[in-house]
Structure formats: C-alpha cells, structure tokens
Short mmCIF file of C-alpha atoms and ligand atoms in Angstrom, two decimals:
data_model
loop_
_atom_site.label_atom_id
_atom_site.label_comp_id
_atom_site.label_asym_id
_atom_site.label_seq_id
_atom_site.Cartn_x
_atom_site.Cartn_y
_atom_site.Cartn_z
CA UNK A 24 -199.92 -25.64 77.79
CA UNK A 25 -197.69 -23.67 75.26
CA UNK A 26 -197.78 -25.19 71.91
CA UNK A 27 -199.44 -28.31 69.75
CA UNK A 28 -197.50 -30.45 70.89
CA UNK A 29 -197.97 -30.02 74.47
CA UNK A 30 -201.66 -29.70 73.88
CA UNK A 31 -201.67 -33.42 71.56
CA UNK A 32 -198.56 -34.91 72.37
CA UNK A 33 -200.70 -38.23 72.99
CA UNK A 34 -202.01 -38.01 69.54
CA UNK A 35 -198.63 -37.22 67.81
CA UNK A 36 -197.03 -40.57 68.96
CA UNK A 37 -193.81 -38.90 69.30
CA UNK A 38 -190.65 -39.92 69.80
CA UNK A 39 -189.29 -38.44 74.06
CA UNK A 40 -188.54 -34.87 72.76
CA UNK A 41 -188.23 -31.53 74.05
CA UNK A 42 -190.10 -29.40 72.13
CA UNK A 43 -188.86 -26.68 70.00
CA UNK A 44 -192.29 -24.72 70.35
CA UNK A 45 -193.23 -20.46 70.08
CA UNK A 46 -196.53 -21.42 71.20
CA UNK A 47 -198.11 -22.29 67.63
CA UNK A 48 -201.68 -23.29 67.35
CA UNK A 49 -205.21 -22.82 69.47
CA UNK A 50 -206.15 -20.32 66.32
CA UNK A 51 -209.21 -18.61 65.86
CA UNK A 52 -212.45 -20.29 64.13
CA UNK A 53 -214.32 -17.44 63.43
CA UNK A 54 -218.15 -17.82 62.74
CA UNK A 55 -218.33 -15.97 59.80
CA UNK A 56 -221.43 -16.06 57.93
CA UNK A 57 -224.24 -18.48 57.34
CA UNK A 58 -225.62 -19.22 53.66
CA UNK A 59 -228.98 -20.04 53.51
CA UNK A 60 -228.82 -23.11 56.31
CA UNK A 61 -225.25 -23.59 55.62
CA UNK A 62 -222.73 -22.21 58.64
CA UNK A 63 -219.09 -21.37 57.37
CA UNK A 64 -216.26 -20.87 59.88
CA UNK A 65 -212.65 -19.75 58.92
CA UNK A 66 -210.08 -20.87 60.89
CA UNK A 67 -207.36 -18.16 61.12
CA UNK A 68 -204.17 -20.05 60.80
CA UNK A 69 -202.51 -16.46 60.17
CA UNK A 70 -202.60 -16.22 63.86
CA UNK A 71 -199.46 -18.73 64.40
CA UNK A 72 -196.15 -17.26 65.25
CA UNK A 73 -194.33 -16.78 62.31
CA UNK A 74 -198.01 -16.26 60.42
CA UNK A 75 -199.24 -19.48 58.67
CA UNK A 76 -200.48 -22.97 59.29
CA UNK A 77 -196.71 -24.19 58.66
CA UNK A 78 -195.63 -23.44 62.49
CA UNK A 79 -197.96 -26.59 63.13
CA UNK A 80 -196.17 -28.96 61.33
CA UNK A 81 -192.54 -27.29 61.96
CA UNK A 82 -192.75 -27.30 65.57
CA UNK A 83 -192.61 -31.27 65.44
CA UNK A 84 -190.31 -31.28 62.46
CA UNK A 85 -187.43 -29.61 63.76
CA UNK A 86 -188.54 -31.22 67.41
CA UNK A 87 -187.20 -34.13 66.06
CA UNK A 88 -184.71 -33.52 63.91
CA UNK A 89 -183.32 -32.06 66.95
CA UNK A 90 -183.82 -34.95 69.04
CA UNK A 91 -181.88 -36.94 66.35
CA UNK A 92 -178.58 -34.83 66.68
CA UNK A 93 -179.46 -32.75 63.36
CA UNK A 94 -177.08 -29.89 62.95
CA UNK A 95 -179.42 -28.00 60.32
CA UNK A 96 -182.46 -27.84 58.87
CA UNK A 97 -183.36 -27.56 55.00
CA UNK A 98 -186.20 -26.88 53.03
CA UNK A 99 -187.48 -25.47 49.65
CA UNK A 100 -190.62 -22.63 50.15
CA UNK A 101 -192.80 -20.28 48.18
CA UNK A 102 -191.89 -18.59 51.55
CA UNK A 103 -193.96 -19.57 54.37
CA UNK A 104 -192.31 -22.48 55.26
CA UNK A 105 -189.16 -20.87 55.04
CA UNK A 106 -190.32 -18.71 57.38
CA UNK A 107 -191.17 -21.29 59.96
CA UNK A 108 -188.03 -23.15 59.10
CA UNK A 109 -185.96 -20.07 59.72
CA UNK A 110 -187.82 -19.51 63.22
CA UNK A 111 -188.50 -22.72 65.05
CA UNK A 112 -184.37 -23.86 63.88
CA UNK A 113 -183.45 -20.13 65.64
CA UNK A 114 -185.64 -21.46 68.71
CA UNK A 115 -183.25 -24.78 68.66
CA UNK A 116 -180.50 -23.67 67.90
CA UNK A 117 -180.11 -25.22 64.60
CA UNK A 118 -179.04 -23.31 61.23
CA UNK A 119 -181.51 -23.57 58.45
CA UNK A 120 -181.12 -23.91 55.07
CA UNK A 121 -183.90 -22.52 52.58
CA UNK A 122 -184.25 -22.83 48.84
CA UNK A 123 -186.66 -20.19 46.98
CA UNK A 124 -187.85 -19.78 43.71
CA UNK A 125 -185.93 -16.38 42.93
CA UNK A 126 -187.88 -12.89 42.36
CA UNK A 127 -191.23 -15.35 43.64
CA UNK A 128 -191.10 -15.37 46.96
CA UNK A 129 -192.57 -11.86 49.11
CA UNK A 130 -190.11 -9.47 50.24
CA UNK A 131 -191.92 -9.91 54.06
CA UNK A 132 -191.23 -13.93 53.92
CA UNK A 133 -187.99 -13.31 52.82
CA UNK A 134 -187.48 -11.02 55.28
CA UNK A 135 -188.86 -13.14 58.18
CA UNK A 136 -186.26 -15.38 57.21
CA UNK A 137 -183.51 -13.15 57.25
CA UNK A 138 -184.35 -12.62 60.75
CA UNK A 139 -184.04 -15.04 62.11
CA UNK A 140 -180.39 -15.63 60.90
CA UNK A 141 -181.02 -18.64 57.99
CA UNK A 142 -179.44 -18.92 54.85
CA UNK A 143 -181.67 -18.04 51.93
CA UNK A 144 -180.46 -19.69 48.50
CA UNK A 145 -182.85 -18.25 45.23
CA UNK A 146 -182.16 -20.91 42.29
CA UNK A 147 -183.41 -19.79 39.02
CA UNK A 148 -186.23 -22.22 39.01
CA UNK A 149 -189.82 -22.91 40.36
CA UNK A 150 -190.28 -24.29 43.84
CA UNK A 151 -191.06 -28.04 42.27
CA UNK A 152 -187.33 -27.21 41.37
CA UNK A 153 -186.33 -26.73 44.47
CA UNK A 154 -188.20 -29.59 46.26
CA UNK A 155 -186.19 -31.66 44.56
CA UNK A 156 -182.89 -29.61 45.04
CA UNK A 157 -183.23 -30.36 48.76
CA UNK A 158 -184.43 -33.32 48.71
CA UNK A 159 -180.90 -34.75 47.18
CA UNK A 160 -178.96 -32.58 49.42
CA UNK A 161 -180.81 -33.77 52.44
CA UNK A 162 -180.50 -37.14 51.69
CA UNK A 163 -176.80 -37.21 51.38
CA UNK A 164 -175.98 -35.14 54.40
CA UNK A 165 -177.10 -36.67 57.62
CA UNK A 166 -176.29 -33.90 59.48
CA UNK A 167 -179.26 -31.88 57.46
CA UNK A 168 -182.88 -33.01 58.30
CA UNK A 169 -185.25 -32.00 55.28
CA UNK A 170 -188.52 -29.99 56.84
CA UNK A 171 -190.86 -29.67 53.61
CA UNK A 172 -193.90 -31.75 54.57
CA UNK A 173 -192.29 -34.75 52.33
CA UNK A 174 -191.28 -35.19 56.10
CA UNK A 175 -194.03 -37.22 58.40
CA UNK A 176 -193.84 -35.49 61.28
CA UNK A 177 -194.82 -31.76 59.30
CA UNK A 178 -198.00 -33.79 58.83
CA UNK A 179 -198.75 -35.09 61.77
CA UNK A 180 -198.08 -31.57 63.23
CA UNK A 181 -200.79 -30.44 60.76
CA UNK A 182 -203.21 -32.95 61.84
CA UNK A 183 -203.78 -30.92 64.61
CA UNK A 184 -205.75 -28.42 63.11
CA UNK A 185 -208.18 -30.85 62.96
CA UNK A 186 -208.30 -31.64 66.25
CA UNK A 187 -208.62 -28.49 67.20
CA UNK A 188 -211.46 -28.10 64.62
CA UNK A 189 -213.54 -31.26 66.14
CA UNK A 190 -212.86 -29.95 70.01
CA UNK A 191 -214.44 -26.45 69.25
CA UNK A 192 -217.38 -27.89 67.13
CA UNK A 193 -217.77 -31.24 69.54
CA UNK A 194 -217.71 -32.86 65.85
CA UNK A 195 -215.68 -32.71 62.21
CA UNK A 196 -217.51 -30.40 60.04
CA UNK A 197 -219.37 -31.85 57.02
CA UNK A 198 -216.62 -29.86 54.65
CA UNK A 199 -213.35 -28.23 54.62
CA UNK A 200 -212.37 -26.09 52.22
CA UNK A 201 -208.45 -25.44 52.21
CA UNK A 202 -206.18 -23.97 49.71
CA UNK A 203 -203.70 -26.85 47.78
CA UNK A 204 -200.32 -26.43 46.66
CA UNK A 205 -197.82 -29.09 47.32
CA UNK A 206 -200.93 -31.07 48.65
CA UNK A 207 -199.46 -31.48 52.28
CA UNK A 208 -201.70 -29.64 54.62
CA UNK A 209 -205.12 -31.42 52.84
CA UNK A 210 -203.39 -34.75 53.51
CA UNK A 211 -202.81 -33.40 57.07
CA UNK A 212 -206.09 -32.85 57.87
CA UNK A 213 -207.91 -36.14 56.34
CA UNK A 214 -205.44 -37.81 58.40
CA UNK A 215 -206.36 -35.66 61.61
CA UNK A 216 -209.83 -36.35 60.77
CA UNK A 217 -209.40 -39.88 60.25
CA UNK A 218 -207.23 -40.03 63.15
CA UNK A 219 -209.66 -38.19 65.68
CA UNK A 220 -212.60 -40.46 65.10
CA UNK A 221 -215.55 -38.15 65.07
CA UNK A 222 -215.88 -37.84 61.38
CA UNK A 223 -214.49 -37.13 58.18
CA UNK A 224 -215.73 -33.88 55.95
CA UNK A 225 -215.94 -33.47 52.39
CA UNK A 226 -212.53 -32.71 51.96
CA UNK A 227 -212.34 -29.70 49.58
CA UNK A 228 -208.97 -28.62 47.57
CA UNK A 229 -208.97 -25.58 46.02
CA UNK A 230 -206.31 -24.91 43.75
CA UNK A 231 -205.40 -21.80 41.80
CA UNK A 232 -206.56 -22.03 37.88
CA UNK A 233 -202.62 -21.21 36.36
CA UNK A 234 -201.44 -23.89 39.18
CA UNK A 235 -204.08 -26.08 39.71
CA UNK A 236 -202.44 -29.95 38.68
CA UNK A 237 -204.84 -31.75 40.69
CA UNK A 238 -208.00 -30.26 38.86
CA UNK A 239 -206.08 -30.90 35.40
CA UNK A 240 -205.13 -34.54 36.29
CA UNK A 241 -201.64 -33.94 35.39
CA UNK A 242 -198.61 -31.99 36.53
CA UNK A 243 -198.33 -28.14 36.02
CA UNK A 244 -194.53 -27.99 33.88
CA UNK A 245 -194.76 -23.80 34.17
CA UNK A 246 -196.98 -22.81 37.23
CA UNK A 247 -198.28 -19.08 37.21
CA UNK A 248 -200.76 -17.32 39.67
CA UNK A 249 -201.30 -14.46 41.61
CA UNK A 250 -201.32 -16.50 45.00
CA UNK A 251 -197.55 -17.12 45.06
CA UNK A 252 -197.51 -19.44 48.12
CA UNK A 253 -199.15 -22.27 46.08
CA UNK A 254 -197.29 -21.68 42.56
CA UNK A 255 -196.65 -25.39 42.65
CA UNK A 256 -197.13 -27.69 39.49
CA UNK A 257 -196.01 -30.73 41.28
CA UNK A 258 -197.74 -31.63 44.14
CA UNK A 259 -195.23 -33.98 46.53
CA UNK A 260 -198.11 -35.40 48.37
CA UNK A 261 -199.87 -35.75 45.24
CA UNK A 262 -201.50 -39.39 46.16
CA UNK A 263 -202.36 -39.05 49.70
CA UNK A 264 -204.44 -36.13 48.84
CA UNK A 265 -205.90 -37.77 45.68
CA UNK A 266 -206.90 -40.46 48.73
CA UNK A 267 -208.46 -37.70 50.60
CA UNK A 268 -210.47 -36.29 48.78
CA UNK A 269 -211.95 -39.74 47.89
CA UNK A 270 -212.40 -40.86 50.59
CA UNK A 271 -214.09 -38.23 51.76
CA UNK A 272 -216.51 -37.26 48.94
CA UNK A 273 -214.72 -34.17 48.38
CA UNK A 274 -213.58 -32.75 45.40
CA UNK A 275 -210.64 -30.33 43.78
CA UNK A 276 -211.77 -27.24 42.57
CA UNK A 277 -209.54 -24.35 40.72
CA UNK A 278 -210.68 -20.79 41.15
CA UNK A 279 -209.27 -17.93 39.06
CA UNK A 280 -206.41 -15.40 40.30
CA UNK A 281 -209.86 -12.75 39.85
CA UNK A 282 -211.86 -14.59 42.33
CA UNK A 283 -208.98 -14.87 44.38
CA UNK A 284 -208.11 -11.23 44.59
CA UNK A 285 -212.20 -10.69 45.04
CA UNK A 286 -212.26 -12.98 47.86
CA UNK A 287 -209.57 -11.57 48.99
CA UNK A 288 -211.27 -7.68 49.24
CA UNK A 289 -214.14 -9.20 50.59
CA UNK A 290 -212.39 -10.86 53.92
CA UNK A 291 -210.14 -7.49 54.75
CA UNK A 292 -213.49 -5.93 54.16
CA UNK A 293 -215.50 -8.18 56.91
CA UNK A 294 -211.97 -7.97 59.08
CA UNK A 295 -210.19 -10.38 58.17
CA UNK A 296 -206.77 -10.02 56.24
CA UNK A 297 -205.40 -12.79 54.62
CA UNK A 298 -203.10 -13.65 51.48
CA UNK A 299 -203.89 -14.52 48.35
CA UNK A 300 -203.16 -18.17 48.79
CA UNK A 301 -205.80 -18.46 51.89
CA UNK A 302 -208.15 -16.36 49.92
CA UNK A 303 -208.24 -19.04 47.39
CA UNK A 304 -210.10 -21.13 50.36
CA UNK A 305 -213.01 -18.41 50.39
CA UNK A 306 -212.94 -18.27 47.21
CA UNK A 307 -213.81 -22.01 46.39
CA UNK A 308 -216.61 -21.66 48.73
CA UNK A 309 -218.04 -18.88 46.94
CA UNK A 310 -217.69 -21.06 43.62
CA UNK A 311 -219.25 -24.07 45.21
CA UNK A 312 -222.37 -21.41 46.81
CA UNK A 313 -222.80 -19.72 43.09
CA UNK A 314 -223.26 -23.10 41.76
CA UNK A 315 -225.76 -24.13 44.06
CA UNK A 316 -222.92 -26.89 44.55
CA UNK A 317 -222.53 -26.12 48.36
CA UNK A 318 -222.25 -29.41 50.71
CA UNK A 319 -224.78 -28.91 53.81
CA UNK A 320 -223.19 -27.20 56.44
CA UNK A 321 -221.34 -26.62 59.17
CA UNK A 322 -218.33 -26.17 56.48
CA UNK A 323 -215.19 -24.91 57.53
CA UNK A 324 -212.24 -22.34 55.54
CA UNK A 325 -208.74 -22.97 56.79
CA UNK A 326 -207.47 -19.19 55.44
CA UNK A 327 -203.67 -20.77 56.29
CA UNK A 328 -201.70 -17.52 56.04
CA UNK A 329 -201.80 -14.09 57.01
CA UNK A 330 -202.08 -10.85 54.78
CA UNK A 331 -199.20 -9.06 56.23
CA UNK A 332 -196.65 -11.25 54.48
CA UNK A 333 -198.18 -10.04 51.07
CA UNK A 334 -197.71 -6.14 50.86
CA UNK A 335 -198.49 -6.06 47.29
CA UNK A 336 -201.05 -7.95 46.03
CA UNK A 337 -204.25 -5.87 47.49
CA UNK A 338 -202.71 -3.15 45.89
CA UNK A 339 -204.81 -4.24 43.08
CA UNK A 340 -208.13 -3.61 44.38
CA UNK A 341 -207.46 -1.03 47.45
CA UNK A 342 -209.49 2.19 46.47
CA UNK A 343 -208.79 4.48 49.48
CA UNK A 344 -205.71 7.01 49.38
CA UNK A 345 -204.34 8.90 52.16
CA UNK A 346 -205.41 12.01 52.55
CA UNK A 347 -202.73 14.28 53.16
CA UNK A 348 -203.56 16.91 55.62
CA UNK A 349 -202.43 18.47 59.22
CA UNK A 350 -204.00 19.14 62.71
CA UNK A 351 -205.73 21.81 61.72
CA UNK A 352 -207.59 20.62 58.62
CA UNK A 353 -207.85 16.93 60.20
CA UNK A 354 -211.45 17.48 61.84
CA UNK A 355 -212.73 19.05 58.19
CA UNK A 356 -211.36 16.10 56.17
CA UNK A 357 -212.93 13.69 58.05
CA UNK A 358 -216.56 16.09 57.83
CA UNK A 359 -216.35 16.39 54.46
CA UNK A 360 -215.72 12.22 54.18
CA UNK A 361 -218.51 11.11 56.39
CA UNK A 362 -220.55 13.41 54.12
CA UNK A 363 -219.46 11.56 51.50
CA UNK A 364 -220.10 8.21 53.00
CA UNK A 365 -223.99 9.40 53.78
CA UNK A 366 -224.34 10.24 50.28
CA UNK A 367 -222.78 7.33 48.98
CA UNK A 368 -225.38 4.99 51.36
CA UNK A 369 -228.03 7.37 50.43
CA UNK A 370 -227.91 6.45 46.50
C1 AN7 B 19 -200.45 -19.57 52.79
O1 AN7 B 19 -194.16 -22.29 51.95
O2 AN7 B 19 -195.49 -24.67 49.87
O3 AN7 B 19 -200.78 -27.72 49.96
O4 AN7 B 19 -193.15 -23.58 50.55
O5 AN7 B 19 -198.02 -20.83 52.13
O6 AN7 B 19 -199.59 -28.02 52.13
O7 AN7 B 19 -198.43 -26.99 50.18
C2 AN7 B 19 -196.66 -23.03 51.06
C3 AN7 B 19 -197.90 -23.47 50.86
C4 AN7 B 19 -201.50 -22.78 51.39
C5 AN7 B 19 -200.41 -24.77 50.45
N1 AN7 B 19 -201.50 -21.57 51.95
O8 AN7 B 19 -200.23 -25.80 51.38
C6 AN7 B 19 -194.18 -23.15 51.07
C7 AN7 B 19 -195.46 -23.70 50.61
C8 AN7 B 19 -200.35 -20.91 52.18
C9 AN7 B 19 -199.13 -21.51 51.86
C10 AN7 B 19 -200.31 -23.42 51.06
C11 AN7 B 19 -199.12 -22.79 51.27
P1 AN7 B 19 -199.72 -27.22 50.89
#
C-alpha cells in the first residue's frame, strides 16, 4: 500500500483517480516523554517525501486536478507547499506554478522546487499577498488548478494524519498541539477527528507571537517571526479553525520566536530535528506544562516539517565548532574532548 490514499481511499470519498503518490504518510509517532501523568507523542511529519505534512494533502490535490484534465498546478508558499507542489506535479506530469514571498522563503525549499523543474515567481509581498495573487489567476484559467489548502481535497488529504493518529493509539488523543499559519492543517485534523469517530482532542493552535492573528482576534497587516513557514497574518481557513478549536475545547496559543528557537535546541538535542515552524508545536506544550495549563494526557505534537529545509536558523543557538585537525591528531582531539565532557558532568 504506497501512499494515503491507497491506505484511506474509502475515507477520502474520492472521485475514480489514479493517484499521483511518492509514498507520503505512515510517519513516525514517537513516544517522547511523559510529564508528570501526561504522555506526549510527536508525530514526525518531516518524514514525508518532499519533508512536511503538505505531501498529505498534495498527493490528493494534484490527484485530482489531474483527473480533471488540469495542465498545471499553482500555489502561493512560505515554501513547503511549494515544495510538494513542485514534486507531486513532476510525478504527474503537470507544470507547477509557485508564488513566494521574495528573500522569505529558505534557500533548501526553494531549491526543492527548482528541482523538480517548477516555475518559482517571488512578488515583493507577504504570502497573504500571494494567496490572493493565485487565487485570481487560478480562477480565470481553467487549465490551472489552485493547490493551497483553500482547495478541499489538500484537507481531506490532511485528515489523514488523524487517522493515522487514532489507528496507532486505538483512540484520538485528548490534545493536539500543531503549529497554525494559514489555519489549514488544524482544520484538517478536527475534520479527520470528527470524521474517524473515536474522538475529538482539545484541538491546540499554536501560533507564532509576531504572526499569531488568531490569538489577537484580528488579522496580522505586517507578519514577522523567526519560523518563516507560518509568517501568515491572514489565515484562509480562518473560520473552520475558529470552529475547531471550539468545538473541541481547545484553545490558540502564541509562543515567542525565543521559545521557539529553545524548543527547537531541545528536540535536535533528544534527536529530533525539526524547523522552526514545527518547533512552535513543542513549544506551546511547554507553555501550556509551565503554566500548569496542560490538558490530561495522552497529547500529541504534529512537528509538520523537517529541519533540513532550514540551514540557518539553529545557527543561533549551535555551540559546537569543528575542530580542525588530521589523522594523526584525530584520536588526541577526541581524548582531550571526552575529558572535557567528564569534567563538565562532574561540576
Ligand atoms: C512546517 O508552505 O503555508 O496552518 O505555504 O510549512 O496549514 O498553513 C506552510 C505552512 C506549519 C502551517 N508547519 O500550516 C506554505 C505554508 C510548517 C509549514 C505550517 C506550515 P497551515
């Protein structure tokens, strides 16, 4: 079974496609620490083929827009969903059209979709700018299907990272704790919930503090954070994850760029390397812990992206250096440092 849609396709309620799949989702769910009586997983959604939760929702996306005879694909991205875009239309053989925020977007997602042979346009502009760029150009070209998760099916490709949550646990988890931006995975994975029937958790947005228009009550005009991926001020799924957390008893939470980066340090320093965007995830769980504000367990972190898209941000807390040496000297370098270490434990 290679690929979400092969694994759910009775769930998706999808048109008779062939699907445009690289064999996205079945990620990790780690069991990564338990807090007092509280378990918390993280579900490592860097571990999908072009490296973020996106490939879920893209695989059914550009499924059926190729079913429908699209010629393209378009979409505007703080880079991941370019990405995905750029891959899964390469895998059909449809062009894709992506729309960044320029100097905003990581040289590696940029990269990724230069790769795989799209088109990348940088406007002088944030991505809320953008979304609505391609949303005008899509909807006067029919030959261009729009892939941002203003499209259905990106969603109900989400939704099965819930699934996948309740058939590992045997039930939902009583939270989930995901990172928000344009507010389309969180309204992904109520719906999966809801879908699935075997429970609804807290649903948890955490947004980042400079970007964060779901905390404020009111759209973001100039977003700014560290985590790139979610420097969104206007969320397009704004309502349906308003309805989400609701329903669920959840709540939004904003975190600052300095928890994020701390988070951050502390998952590539328990194994786990993720960007700043997932980090914010961790990092609202830490909040909710410190103020004794933590929902009763199992709780589950979506970290949605990995940390090798992101060359630059730990730069900002990495200590270590290389040590410059040769074959010779090698052995004593790494004495003189495991000395080091002992005394260093030893104080
Ligand atoms: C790693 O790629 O919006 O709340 O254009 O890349 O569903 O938007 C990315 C978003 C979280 C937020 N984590 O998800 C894009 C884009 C990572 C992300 C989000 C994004 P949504």
């Amino acid at each position: 079974m290679l690929g979400i849609i092969s694994q759910y396709r009775t769930w998706l309620d999808l048109p008779d496609v062939d699907p445009v799949t690289l064999g996205e989702g079945a990620t990790p769910l780690v069991p990564w620490a338990t807090w007092g009586e509280t378990d918390i997983f993280l579900k490592l959604e860097g571990a999908n083929p072009t490296g973020s939760f996106k490939d879920r929702g893209m695989t059914v996306a550009v499924s059926v827009a190729r079913h429908e005879g699209a010629r393209a694909v378009i979409c505007a991205s703080t880079g991941n969903t370019a990405a995905s875009a750029a891959a899964y239309a390469a895998r059909g053989h449809l062009s894709a059209f992506v729309v960044v925020p320029e100097g905003r977007v990581t040289q590696q997602k940029l990269l990724q979709s230069l790769v795989h042979g799209a088109e990348i346009l940088a406007i002088d502009g944030n991505f809320d700018e953008a979304l609505a760029v391609v949303r005008r150009i899509a909807a006067s070209n029919r030959e261009i299907a729009l892939v941002n998760s203003v499209n259905p099916w990106r969603l109900r490709g989400q939704e099965t990272g819930a699934y996948e949550i309740v058939d590992e646990l045997g039930r939902a988890p009583s939270g989930l704790a995901l990172p928000v931006g344009n507010a389309g995975n969180i309204s992904a994975y109520f719906q999966g919930f809801r879908r699935y029937g075997k429970g609804i958790p807290k649903m948890l947005g955490i947004q980042a503090a400079g970007a964060s228009p779901l905390v404020q009550g009111h759209d973001v005009e100039h977003p700014e954070t560290v985590a790139t991926a979610i420097r969104i001020g206007k969320p397009a799924s704004k309502a349906l994850a308003l309805e989400a957390v609701e329903t669920s008893n959840g709540q939004f939470l904003a975190v600052t760029d300095a928890d994020i980066l701390s988070a951050q340090k502390e998952l590539a320093r328990g194994g786990i390397f993720v960007e700043p965007a997932s980090a914010t995830a961790y990092a609202g769980l830490k909040a909710l812990r410190e103020r004794g504000a933590l929902p009763a367990g199992p709780l589950v972190g979506i970290l949605t992206g990995t940390g090798l898209k992101d060359g630059e941000t730990p730069l900002q807390w990495i200590e270590q250096t290389v040590h410059h040496t040769n074959s010779r000297t090698v052995g004593d370098t790494i004495q003189s440092l495991l000395q080091e270490a002992r005394q260093h434990v030893a104080h």
